[in-house]
Every structure is written in C-alpha cells, then in structure tokens.
Coordinates of N, CA and C in Angstrom, one line a residue:
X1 N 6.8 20.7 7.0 CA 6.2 19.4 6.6 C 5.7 18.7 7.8
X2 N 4.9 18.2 7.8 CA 3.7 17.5 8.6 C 2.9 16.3 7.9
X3 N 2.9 15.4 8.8 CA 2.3 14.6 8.2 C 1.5 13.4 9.4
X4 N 0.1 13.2 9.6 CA -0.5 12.3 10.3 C -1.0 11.3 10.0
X5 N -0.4 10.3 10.3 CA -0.7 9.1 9.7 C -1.6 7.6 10.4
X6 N -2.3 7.2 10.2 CA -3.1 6.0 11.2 C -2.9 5.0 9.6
X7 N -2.4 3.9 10.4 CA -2.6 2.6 10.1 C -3.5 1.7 10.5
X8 N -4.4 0.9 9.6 CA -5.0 0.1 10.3 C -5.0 -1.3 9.4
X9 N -5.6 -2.0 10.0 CA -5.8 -3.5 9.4 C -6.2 -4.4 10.3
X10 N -5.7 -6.1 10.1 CA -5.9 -7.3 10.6 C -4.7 -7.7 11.1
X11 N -4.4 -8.5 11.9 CA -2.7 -9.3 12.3 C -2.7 -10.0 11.2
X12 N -1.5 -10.1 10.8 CA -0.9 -10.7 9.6 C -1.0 -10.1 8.3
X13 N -2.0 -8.8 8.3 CA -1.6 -8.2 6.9 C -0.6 -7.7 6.4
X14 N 0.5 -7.0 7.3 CA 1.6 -6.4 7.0 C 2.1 -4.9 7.4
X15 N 0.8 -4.2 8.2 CA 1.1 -3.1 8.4 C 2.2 -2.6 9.1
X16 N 2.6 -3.6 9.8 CA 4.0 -2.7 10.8 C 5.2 -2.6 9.2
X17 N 5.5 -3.5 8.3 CA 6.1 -3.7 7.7 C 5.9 -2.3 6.7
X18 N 4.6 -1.8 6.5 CA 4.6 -0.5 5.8 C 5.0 0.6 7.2
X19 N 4.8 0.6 7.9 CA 5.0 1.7 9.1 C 6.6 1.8 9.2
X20 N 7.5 0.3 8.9 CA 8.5 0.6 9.0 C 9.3 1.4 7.8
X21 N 8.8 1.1 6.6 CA 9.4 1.6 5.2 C 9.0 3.1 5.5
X22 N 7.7 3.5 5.4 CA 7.5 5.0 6.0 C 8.9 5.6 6.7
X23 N 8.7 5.1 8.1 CA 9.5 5.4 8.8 C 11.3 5.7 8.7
X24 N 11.6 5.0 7.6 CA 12.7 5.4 7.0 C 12.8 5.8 6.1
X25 N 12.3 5.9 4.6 CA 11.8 7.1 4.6 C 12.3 8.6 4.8
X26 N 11.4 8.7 6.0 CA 11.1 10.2 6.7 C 12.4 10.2 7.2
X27 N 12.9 9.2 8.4 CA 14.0 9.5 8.5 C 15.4 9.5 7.3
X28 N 15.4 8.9 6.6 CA 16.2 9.3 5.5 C 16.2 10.3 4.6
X29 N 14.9 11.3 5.0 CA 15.0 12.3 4.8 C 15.0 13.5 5.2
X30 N 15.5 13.1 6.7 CA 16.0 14.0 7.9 C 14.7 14.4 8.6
X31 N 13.6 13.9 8.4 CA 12.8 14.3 9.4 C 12.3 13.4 10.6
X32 N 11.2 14.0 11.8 CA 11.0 13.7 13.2 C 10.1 12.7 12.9
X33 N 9.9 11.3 13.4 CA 9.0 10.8 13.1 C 8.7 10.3 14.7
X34 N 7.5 9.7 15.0 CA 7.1 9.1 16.3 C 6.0 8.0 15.8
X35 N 5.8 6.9 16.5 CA 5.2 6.1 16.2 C 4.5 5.2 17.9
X36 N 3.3 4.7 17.4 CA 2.7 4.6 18.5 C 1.7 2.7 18.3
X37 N 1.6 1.6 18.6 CA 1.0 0.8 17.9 C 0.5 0.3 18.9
X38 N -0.6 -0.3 18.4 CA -1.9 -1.4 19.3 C -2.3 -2.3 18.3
X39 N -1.9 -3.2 19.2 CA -1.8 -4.9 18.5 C -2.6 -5.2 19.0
X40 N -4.3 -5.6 18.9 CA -5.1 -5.8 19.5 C -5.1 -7.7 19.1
X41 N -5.5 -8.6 19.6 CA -5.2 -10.2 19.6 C -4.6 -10.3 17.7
X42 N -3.5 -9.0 17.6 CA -3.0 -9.1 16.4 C -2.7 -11.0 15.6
X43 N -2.3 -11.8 16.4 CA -2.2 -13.0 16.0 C -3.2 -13.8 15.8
X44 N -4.4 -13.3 16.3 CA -6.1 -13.9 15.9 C -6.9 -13.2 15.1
X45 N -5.9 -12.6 14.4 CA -6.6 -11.6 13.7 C -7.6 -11.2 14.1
X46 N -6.9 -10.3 15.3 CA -7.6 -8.8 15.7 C -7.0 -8.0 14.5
X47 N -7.7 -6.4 15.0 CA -7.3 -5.1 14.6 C -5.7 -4.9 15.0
X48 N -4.9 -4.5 14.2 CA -3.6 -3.6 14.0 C -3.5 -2.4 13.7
X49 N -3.7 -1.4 14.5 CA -3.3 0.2 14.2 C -2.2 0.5 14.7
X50 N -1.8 1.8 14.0 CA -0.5 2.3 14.4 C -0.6 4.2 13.9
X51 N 0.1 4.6 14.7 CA -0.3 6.7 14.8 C 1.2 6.6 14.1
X52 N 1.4 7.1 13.1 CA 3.1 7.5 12.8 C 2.5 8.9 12.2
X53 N 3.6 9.6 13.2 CA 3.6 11.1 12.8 C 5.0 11.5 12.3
X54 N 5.4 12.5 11.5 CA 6.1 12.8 10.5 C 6.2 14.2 10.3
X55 N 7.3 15.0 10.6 CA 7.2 16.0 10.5 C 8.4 16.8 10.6
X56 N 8.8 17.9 10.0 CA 10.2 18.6 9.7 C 10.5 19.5 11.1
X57 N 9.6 19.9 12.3 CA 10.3 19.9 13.2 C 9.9 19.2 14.5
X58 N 10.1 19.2 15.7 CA 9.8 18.7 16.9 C 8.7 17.9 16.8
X59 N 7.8 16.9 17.4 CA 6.9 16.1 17.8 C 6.8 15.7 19.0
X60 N 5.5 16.0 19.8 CA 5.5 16.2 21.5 C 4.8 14.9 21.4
X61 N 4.0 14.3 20.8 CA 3.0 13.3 21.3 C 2.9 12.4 20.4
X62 N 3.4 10.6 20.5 CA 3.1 10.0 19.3 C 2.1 9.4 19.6
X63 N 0.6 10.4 20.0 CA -0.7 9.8 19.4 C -1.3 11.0 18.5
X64 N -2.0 10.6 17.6 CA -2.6 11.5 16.9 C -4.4 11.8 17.4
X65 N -4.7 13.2 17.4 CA -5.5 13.6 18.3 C -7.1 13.1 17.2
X66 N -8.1 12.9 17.5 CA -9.2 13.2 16.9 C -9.5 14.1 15.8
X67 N -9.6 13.7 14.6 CA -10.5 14.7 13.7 C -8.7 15.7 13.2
X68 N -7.6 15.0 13.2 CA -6.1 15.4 12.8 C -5.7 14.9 12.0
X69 N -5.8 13.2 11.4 CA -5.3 12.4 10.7 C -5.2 13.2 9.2
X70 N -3.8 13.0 8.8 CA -4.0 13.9 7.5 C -4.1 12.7 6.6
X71 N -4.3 11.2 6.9 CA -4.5 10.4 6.0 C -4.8 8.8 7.2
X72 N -5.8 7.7 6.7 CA -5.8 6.6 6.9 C -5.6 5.5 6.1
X73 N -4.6 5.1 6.3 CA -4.0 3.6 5.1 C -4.6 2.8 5.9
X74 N -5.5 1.6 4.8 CA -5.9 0.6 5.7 C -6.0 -0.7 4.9
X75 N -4.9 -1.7 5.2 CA -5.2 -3.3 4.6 C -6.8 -3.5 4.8
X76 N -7.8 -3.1 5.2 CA -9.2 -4.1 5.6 C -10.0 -2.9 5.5
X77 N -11.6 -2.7 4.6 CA -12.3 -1.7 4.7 C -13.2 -1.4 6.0
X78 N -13.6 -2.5 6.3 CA -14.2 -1.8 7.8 C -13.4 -0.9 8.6
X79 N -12.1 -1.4 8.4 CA -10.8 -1.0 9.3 C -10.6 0.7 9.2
X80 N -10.8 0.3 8.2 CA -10.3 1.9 7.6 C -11.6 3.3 7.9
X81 N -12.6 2.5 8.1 CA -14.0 3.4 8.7 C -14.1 3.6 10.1
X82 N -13.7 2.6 10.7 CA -13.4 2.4 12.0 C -12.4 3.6 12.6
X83 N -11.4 4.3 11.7 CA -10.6 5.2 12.2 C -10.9 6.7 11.5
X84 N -12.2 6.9 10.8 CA -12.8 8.2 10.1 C -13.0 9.3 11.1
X85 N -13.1 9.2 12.7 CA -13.2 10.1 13.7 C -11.5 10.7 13.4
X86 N -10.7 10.0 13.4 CA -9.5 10.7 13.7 C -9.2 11.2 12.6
X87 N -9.7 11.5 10.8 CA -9.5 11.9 9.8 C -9.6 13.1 10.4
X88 N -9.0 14.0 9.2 CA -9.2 15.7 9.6 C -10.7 15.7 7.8
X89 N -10.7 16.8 8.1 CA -12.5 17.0 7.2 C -11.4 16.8 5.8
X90 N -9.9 17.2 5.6 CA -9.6 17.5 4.2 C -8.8 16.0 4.2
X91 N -8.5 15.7 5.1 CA -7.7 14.0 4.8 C -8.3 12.9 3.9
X92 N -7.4 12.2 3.9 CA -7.8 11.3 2.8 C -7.4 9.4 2.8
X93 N -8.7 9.2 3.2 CA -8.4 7.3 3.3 C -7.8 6.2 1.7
X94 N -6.8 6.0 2.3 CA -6.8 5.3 1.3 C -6.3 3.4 1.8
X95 N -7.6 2.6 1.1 CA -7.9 1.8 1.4 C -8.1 0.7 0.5
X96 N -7.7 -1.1 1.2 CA -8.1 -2.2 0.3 C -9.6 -2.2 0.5
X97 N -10.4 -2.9 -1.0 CA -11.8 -3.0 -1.3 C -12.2 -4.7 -0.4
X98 N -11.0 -5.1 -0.3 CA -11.1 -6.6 0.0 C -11.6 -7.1 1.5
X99 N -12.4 -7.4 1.5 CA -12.9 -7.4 2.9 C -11.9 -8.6 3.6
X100 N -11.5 -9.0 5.2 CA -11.2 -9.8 5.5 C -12.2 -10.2 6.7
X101 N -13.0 -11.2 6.5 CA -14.3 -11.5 7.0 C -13.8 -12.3 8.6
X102 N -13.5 -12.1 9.3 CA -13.0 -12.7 10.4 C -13.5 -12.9 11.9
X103 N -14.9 -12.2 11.7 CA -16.0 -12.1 12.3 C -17.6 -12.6 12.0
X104 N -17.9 -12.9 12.8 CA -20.0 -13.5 11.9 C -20.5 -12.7 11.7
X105 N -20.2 -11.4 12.5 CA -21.3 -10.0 12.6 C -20.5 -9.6 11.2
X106 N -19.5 -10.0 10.5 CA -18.8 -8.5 9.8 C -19.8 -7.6 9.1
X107 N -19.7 -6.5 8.6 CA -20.8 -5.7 7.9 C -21.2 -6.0 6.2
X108 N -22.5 -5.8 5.6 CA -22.4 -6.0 4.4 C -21.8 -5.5 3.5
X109 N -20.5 -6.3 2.3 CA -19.9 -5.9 1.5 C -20.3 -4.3 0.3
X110 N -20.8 -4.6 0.4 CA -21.5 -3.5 -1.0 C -21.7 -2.1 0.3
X111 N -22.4 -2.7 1.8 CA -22.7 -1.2 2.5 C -21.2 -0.3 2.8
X112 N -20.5 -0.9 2.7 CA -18.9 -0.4 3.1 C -18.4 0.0 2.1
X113 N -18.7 -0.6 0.7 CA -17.8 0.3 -0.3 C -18.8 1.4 -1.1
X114 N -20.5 1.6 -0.3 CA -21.1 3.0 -0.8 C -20.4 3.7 0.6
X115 N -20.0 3.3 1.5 CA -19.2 4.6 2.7 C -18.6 4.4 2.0
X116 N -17.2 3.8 1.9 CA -16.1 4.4 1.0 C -16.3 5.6 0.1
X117 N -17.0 4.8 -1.3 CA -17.5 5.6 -2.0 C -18.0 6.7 -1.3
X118 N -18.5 7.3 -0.7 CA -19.2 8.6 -0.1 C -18.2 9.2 0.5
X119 N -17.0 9.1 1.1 CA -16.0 10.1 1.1 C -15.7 10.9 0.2
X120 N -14.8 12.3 1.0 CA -14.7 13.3 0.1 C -13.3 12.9 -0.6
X121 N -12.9 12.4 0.1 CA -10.9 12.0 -0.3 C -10.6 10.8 -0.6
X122 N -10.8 9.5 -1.1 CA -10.8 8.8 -1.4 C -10.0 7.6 -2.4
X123 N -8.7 6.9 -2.0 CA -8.1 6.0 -2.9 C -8.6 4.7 -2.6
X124 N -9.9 3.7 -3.4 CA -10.4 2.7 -2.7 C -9.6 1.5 -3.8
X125 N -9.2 0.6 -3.4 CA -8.5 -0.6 -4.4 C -8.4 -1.5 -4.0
X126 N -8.6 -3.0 -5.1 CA -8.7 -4.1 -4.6 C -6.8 -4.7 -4.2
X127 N -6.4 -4.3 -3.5 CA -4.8 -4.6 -3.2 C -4.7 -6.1 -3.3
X128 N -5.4 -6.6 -3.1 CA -5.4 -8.3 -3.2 C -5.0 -8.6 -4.4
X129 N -5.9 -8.2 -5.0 CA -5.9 -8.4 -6.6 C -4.4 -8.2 -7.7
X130 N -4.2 -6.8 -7.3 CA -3.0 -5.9 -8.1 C -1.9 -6.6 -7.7
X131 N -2.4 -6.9 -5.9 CA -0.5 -7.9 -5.8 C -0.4 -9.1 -6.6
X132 N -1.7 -9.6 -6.8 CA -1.7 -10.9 -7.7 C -1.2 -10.8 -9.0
X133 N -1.6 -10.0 -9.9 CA -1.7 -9.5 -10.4 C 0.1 -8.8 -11.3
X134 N 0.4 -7.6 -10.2 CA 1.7 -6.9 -10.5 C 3.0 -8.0 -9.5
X135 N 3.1 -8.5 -8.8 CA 3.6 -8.9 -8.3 C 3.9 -10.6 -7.0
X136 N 3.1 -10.5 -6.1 CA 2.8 -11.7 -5.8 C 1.6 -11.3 -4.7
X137 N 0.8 -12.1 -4.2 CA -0.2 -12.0 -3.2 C 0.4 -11.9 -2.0
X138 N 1.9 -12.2 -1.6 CA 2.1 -12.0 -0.3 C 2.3 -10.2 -0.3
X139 N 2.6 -9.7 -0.8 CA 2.7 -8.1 -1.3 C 1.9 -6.9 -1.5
X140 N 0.2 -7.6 -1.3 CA -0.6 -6.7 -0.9 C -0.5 -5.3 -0.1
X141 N 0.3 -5.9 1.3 CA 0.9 -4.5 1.7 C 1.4 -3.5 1.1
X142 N 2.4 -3.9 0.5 CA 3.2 -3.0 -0.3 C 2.5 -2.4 -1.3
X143 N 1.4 -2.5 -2.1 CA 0.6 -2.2 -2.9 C -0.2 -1.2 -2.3
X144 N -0.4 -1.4 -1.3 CA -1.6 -0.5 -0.7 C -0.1 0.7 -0.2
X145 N 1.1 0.7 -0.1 CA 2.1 1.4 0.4 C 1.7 2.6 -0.7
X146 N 2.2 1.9 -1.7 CA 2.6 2.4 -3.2 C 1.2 3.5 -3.6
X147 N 0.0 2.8 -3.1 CA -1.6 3.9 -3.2 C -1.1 5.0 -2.8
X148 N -0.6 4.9 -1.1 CA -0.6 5.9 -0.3 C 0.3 6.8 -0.7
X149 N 1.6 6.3 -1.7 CA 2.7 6.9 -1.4 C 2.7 8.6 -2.0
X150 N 2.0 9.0 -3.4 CA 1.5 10.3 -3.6 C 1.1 11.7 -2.7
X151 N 0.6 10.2 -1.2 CA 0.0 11.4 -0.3 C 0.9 12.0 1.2
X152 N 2.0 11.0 1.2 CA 2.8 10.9 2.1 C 3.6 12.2 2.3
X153 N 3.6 12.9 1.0 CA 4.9 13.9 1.2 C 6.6 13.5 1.2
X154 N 6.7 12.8 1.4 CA 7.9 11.7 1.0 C 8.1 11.2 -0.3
X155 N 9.9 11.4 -0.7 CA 10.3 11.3 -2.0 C 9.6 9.4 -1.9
X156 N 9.6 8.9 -3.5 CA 9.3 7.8 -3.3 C 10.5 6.8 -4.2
X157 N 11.3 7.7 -4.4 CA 12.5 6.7 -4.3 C 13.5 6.4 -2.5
X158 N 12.8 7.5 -1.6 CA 13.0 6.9 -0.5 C 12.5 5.9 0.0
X159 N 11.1 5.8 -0.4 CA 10.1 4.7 0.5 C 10.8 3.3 -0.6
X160 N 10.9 3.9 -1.9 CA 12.4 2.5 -2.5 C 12.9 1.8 -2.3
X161 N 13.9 3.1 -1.4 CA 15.1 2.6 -0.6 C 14.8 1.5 0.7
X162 N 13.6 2.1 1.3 CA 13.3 1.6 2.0 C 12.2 0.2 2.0
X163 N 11.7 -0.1 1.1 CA 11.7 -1.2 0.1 C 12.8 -2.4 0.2
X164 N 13.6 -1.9 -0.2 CA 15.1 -2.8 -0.5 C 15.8 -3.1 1.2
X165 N 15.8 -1.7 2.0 CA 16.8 -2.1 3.3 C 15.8 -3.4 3.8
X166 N 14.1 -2.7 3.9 CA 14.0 -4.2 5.2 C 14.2 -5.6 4.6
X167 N 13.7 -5.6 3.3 CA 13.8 -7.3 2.8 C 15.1 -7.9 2.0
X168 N 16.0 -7.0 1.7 CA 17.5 -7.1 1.5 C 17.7 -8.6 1.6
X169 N 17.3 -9.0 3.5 CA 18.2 -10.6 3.2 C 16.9 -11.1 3.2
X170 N 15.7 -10.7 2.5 CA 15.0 -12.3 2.3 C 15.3 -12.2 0.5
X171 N 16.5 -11.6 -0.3 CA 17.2 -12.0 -1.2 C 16.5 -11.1 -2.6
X172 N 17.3 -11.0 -3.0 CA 16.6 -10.1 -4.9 C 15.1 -10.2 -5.4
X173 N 14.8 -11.6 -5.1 CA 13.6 -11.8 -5.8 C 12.2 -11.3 -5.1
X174 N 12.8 -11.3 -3.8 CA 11.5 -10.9 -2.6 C 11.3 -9.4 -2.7
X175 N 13.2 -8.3 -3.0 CA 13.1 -6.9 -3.2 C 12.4 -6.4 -4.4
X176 N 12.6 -7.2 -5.5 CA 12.4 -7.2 -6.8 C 10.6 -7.0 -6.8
X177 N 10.1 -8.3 -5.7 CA 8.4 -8.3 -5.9 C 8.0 -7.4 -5.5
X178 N 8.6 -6.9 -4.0 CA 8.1 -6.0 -3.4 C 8.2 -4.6 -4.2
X179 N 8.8 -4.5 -4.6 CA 9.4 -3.0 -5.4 C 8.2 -2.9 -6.4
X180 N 7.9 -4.1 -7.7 CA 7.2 -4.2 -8.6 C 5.5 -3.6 -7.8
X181 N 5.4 -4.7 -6.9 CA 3.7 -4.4 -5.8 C 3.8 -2.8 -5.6
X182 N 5.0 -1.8 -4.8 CA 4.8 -0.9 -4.6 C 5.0 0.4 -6.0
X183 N 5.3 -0.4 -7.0 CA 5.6 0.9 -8.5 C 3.7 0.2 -8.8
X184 N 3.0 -1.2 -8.6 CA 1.7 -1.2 -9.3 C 0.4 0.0 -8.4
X185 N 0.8 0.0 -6.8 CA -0.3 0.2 -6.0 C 0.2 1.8 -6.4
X186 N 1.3 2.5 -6.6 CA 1.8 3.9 -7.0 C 1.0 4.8 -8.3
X187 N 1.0 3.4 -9.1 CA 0.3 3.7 -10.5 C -1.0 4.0 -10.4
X188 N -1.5 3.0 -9.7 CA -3.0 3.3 -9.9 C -3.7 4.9 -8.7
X189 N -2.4 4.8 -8.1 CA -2.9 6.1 -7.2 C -3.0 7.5 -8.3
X190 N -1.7 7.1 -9.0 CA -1.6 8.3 -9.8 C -2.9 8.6 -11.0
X191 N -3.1 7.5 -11.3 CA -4.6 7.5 -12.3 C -5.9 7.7 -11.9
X192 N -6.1 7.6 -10.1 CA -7.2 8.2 -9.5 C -6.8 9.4 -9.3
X193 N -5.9 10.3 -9.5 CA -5.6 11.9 -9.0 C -6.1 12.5 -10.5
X194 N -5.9 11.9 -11.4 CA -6.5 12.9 -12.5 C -7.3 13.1 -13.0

C-alpha cells in the first residue's frame, strides 16, 4: 500500500487538522507515514500545503516528487490546480468549488471550474455548502476529508476514530458535527464513483 498525498488550501481552512486525522488513521493502521508542511503567511491567508505520504513499507523522503501525487485534496480551487504538476497522469483531485478570493488578481470563477471540469480524475464539491448544510460551516474541512476518504486506501472507520481523538475535548457536540460533515462529504464521493 502506497499512498501520495498533497494538501492544499488557505491559512485557516483546516488542512493540518485533516493531515492529522489521515495521519492516524494510517498509523492506526500500522502503516509508515511522513509528512512535510509549508505554511506560507498561513495567518494572512497565504497558501497551506502539506506532502503526507503513506505507505505499508519504509519511506525515504517526506516530499513527494513531481508528476507522483496519487491524489490532491484541496480546501480552495485555484489551490488545488496550483499542485496538478505533482499529480501522477492516473491521480485524482479532489476539491472545494468555493473559491476563497483573497487576492485582486484571483482568477475567473467559471475559468477554474471548466479546468476542474477537464480533468480526467475528478471529485469537485461545494464543501461550504454540505458543511452548512450536513453539519456546521466550521466543518468544511472535514467534508472535503469525507470526499477524499474513498480514495485514501484507509478503513474509514479509522479516519472516525480519528475524527473523535483530535476534537474529543472540544466535547460530543463538536465530535458529533464533525463526524456528521465527514459521513456528508463521504456520501457524495460515493455518488460521483458510480
């Protein structure tokens, strides 16, 4: 088992928070994981990426090489194009539709979701929405977890479990929403596979 992973997004969307559920996870399921992050003026909402590699034996290098990525999760759609060099030709982005506009240059809405659209591998979703929606808006993340989680290779009553350890003491209701956000973003991944 192998698995290459790039994270991307904005500061303050949540992604270390999914890198860490991953992360245990994998290790809760006895496998090697390595992780690698760049917090670019993460607090001014810069870019947030992170390399988490995953895999059943050894791991020499936690960056992941160009044109390797077996998948790109991304809170922000520019974000998620931004790291298409490091996809491999059969990987697969899976990404919010929701732009987070935090620049004057950003690119036009509609031009980013015909690239989306024009990939071969493709989970595109408004995660804003669904967390509003299935659970609460701070939960987004976790929604876009739940897209990814089909592709991960990982049981997903581990990434559950791992659900429940990190937010445990911010108390039932916070596990409860989060849990709900990651069974809604899970669903709809499963309804784009068929």
């Amino acid at each position: 088992m192998k698995k290459d992973i790039i994270l991307s997004g904005v500061g303050g969307q949540g992604i270390l928070s999914i890198a860490t559920v991953i992360g245990r996870a994998a290790l809760d399921m006895g496998l090697a994981l390595k992780q690698a992050e760049v917090h670019g003026m993460s607090q001014r909402g810069g870019d947030v990426q992170s390399n988490l590699r995953i895999s059943s034996s050894a791991i020499r290098s936690d960056l992941i090489p160009r044109g390797a990525a077996d998948i790109v999760i991304s809170l922000e759609p520019m974000e998620a194009l931004r790291y298409l060099p490091w996809l491999s030709t059969d990987g697969w982005v899976i990404t919010n539709t929701a732009p987070f506009v935090n620049i004057p240059n950003y690119p036009d809405e509609e031009a980013l979701r015909r690239e989306l659209a024009a990939l071969p591998h493709v989970v595109a979703l408004d995660v804003d929405a669904l967390a509003r929606e299935a659970a609460s808006p701070r939960a987004a993340n976790i929604v876009l977890l739940g897209a990814a989680a089909p592709f991960l290779g990982l049981e997903a009553e581990k990434l559950e479990q791992g659900i429940r350890d990190i937010f445990a003491r911010k108390g039932d209701a916070v596990v409860d929403t989060n849990l709900a956000a990651f069974r809604a973003g899970y669903e709809y991944a499963q309804k784009q596979l068929r």
